[in-house]
PDB file of C-alpha atoms in Angstrom:
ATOM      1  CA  UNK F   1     103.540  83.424  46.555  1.00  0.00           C
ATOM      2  CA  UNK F   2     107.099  82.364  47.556  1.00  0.00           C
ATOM      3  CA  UNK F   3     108.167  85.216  50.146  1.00  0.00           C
ATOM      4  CA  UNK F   4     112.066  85.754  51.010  1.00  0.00           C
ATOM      5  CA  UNK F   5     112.826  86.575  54.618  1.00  0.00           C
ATOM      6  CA  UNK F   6     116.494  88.793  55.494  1.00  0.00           C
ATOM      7  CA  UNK F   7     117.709  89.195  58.694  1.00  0.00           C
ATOM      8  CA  UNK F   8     119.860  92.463  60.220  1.00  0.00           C
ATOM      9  CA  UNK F   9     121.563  92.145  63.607  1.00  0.00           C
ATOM     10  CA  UNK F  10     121.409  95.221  64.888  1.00  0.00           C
ATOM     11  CA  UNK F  11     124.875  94.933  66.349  1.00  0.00           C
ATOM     12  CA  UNK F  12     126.082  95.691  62.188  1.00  0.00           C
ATOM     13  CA  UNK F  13     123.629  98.731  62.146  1.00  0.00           C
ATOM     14  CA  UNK F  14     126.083 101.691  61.509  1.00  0.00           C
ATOM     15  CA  UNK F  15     124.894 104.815  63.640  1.00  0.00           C
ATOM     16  CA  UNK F  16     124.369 108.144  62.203  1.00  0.00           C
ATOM     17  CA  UNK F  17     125.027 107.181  58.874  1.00  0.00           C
ATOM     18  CA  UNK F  18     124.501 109.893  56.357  1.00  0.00           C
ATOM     19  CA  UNK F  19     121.541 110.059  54.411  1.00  0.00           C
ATOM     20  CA  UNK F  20     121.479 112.327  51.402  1.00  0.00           C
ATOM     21  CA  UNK F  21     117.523 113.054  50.119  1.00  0.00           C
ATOM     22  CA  UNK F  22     116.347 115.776  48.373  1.00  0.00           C
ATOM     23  CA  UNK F  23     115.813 119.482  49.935  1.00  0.00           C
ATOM     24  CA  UNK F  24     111.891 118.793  49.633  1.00  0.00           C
ATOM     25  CA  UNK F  25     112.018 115.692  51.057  1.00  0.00           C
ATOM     26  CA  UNK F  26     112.213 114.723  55.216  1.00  0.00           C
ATOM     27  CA  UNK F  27     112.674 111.443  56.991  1.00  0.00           C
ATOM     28  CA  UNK F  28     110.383 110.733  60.119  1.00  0.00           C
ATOM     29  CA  UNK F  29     109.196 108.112  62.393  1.00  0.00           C
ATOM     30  CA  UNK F  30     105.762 108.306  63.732  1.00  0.00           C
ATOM     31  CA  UNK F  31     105.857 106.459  67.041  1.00  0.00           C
ATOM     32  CA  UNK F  32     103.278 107.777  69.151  1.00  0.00           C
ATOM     33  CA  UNK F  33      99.672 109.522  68.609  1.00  0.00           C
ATOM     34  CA  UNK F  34     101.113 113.377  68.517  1.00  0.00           C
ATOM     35  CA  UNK F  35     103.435 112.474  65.958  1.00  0.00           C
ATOM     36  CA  UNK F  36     100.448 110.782  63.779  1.00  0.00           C
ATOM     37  CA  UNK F  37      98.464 113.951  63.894  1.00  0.00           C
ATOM     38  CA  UNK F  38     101.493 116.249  62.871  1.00  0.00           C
ATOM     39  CA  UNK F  39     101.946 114.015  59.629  1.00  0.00           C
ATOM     40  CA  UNK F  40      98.192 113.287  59.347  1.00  0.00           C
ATOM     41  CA  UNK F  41      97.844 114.913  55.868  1.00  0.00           C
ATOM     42  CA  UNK F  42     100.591 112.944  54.728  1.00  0.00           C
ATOM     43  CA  UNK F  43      99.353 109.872  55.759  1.00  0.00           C
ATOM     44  CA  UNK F  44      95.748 110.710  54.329  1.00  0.00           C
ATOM     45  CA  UNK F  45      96.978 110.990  50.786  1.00  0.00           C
ATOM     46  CA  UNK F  46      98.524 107.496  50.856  1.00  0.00           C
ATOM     47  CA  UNK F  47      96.180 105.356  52.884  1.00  0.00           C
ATOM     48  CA  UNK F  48      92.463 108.101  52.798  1.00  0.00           C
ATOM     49  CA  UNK F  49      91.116 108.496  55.918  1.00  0.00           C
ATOM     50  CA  UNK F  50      89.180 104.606  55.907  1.00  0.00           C
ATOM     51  CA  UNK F  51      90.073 101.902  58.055  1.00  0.00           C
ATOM     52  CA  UNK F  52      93.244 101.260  57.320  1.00  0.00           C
ATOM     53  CA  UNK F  53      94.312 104.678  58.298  1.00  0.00           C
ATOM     54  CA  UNK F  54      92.711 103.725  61.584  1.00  0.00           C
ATOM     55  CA  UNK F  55      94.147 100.692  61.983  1.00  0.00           C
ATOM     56  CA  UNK F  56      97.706 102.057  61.679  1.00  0.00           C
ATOM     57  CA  UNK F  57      96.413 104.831  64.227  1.00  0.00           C
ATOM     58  CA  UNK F  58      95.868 102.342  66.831  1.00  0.00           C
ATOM     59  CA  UNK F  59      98.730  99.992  66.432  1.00  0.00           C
ATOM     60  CA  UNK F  60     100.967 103.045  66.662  1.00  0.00           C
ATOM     61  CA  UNK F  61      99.038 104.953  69.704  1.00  0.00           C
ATOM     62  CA  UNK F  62      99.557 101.057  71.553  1.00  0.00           C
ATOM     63  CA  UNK F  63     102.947 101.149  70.833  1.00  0.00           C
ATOM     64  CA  UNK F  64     102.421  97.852  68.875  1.00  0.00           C
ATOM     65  CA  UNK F  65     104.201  99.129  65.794  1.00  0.00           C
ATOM     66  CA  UNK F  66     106.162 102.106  64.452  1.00  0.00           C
ATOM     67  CA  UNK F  67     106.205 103.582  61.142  1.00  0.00           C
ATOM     68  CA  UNK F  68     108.933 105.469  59.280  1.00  0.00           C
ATOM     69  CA  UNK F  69     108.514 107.756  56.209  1.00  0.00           C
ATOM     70  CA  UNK F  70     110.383 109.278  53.506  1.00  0.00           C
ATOM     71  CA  UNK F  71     108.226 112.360  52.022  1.00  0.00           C
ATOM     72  CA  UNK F  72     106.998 115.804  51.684  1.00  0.00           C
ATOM     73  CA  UNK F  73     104.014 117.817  53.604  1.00  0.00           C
ATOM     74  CA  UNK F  74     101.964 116.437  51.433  1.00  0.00           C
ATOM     75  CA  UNK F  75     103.035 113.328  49.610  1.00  0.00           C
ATOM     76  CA  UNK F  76     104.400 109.688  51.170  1.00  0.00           C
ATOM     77  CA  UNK F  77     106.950 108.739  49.250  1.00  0.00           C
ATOM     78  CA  UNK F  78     108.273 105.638  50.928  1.00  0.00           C
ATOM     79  CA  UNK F  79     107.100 104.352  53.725  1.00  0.00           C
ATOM     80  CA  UNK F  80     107.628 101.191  56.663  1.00  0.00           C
ATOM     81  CA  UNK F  81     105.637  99.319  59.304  1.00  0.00           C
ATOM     82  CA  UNK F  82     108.653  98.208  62.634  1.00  0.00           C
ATOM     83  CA  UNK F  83     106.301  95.735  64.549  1.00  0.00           C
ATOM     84  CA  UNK F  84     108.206  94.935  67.667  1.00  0.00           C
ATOM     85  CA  UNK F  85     108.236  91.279  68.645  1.00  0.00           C
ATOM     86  CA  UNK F  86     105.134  89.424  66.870  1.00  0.00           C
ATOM     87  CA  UNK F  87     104.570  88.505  63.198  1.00  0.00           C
ATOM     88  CA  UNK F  88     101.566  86.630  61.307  1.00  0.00           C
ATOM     89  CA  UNK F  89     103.707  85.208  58.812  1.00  0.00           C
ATOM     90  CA  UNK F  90     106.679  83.313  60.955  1.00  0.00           C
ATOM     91  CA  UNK F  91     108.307  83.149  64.366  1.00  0.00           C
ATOM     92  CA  UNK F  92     109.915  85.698  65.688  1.00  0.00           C
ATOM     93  CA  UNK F  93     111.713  86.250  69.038  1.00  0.00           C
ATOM     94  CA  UNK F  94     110.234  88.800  71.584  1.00  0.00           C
ATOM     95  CA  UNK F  95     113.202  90.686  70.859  1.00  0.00           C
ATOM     96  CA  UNK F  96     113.269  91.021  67.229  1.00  0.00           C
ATOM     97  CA  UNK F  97     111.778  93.907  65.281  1.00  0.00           C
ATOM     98  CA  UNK F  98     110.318  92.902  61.874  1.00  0.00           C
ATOM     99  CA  UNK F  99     109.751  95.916  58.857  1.00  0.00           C
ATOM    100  CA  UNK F 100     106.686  95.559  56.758  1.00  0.00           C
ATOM    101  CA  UNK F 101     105.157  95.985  54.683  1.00  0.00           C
ATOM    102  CA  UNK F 102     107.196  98.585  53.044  1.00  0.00           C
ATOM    103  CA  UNK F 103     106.197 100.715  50.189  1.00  0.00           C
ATOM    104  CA  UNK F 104     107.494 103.507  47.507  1.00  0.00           C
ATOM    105  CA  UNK F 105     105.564 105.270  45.139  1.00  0.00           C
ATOM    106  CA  UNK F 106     105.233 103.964  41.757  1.00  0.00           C
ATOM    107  CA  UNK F 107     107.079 107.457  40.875  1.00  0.00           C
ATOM    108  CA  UNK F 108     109.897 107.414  42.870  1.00  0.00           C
ATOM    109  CA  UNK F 109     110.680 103.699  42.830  1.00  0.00           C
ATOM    110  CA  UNK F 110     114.259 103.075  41.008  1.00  0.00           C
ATOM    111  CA  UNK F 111     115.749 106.175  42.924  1.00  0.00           C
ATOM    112  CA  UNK F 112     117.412 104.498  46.482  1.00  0.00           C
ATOM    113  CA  UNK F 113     114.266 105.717  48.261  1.00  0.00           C
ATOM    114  CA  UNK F 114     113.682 102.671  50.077  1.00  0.00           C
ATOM    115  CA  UNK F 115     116.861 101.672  50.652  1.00  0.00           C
ATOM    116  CA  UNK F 116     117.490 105.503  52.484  1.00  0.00           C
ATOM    117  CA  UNK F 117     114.339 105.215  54.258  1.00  0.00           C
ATOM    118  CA  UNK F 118     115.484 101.068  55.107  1.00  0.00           C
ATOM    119  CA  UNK F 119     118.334 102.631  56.306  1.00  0.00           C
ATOM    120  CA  UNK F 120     116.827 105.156  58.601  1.00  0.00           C
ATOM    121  CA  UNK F 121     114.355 102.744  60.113  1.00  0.00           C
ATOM    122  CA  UNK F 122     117.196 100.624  61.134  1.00  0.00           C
ATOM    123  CA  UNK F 123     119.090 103.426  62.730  1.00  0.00           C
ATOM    124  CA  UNK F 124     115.758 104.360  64.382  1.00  0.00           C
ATOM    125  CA  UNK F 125     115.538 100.929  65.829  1.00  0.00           C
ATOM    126  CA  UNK F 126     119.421 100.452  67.007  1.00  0.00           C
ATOM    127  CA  UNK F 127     118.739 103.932  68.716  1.00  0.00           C
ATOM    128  CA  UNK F 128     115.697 103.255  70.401  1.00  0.00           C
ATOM    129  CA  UNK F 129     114.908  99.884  71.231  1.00  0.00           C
ATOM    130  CA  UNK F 130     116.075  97.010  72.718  1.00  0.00           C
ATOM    131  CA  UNK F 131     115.809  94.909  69.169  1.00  0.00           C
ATOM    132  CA  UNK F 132     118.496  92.450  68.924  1.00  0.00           C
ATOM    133  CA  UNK F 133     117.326  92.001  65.325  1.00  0.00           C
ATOM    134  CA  UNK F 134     115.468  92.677  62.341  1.00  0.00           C
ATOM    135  CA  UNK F 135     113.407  90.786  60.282  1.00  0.00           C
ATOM    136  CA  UNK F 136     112.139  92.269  56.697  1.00  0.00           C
ATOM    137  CA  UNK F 137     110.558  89.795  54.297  1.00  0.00           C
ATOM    138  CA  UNK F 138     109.784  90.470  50.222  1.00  0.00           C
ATOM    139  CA  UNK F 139     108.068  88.096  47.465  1.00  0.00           C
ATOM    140  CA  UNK F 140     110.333  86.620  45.106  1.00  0.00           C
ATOM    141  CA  UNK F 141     109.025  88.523  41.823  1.00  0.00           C
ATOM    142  CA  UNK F 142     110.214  91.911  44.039  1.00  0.00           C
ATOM    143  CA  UNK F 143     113.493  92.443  42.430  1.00  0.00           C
ATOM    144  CA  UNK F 144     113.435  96.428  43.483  1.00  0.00           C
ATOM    145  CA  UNK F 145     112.937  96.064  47.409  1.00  0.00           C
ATOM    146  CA  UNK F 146     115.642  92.447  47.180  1.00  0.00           C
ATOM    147  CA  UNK F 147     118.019  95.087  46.075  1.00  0.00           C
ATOM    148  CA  UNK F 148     117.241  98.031  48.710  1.00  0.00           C
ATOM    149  CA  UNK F 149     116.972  95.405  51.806  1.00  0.00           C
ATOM    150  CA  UNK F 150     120.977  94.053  50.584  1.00  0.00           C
ATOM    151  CA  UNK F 151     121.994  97.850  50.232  1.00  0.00           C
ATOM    152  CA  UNK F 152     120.832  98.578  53.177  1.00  0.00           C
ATOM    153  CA  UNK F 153     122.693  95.257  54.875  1.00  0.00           C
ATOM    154  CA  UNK F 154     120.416  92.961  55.161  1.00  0.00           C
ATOM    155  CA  UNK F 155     121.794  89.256  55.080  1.00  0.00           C
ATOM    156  CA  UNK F 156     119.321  86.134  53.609  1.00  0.00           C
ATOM    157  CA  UNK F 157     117.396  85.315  52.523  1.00  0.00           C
ATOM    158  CA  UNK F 158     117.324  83.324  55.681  1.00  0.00           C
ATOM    159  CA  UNK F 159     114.287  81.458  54.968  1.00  0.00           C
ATOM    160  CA  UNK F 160     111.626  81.598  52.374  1.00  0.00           C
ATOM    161  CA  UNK F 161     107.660  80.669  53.314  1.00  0.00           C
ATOM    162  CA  UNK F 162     104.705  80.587  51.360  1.00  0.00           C
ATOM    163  CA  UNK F 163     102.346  83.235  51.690  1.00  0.00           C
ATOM    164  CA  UNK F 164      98.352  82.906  51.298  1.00  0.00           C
ATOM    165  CA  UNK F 165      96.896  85.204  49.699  1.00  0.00           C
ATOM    166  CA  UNK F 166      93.887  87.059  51.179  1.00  0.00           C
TER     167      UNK F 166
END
């Protein structure tokens, strides 16, 4: 399938922007081990407690990847892989921080949560890392997450690539 790649310098990230969510709902990243423990209830009732729960355990204890989160105690509403230099897919600079794969609940979708939680990640990253910029890619039938990556000022797509399916 024909994936769309967007591009973010994180020079046009505004800091501290406001971002309204509802009273139930929190925004976090979960950078290191202690943080994936505190939210590991959360994280259960999106991904169960198999292998890929693991996987993202050990990528994030490394410090290979970050993940931000839009969601309650008990329920992931949106969430965001930030791998820091490397991606599968295409080249990337050593400095660049590529988002994905990025999901929402099926029951929340339509509602700016991705967008907000886009948002936050990219504040997260201008904050805390040396990025220079970031790299978020979508397929071309994904009309919902095109929209949320230009709201949350994204520029592309800068190149499209085909990817395999696994």
């Amino acid at each position: 399938m024909k994936q769309f790649v967007y591009s973010l310098e994180v020079s046009e990230i505004v800091p501290n922007e406001k971002i309204a969510l509802s009273s139930t709902s929190k925004l976090m990243i979960i950078d290191n081990f202690s943080s994936f423990i505190r939210n590991a209830k959360m994280l259960r009732s999106h991904f169960g407690s198999g292998k890929e729960l693991l996987k993202l355990m050990l990528k994030i204890s490394l410090k290979r990847s970050s993940m931000y989160c839009c969601g309650t105690k008990t329920t992931l509403q949106s969430h965001g892989v930030i791998t820091y230099g490397r991606c599968t897919h295409y080249p990337v600079a050593s400095s660049d921080a590529v988002i994905g794969p990025v999901f929402t609940n099926k029951n929340m979708r339509g509602q700016g949560m991705a967008t907000r939680a886009l948002i936050f990640a990219t504040q997260h990253i201008h904050a805390k890392h040396q990025s220079k910029r970031i790299i978020i890619d979508t397929s071309e039938d994904n009309y919902g997450m095109q929209i949320a990556i230009k709201r949350a000022g994204f520029n592309g797509p800068i190149i499209e690539f085909q990817r395999n399916e696994r």
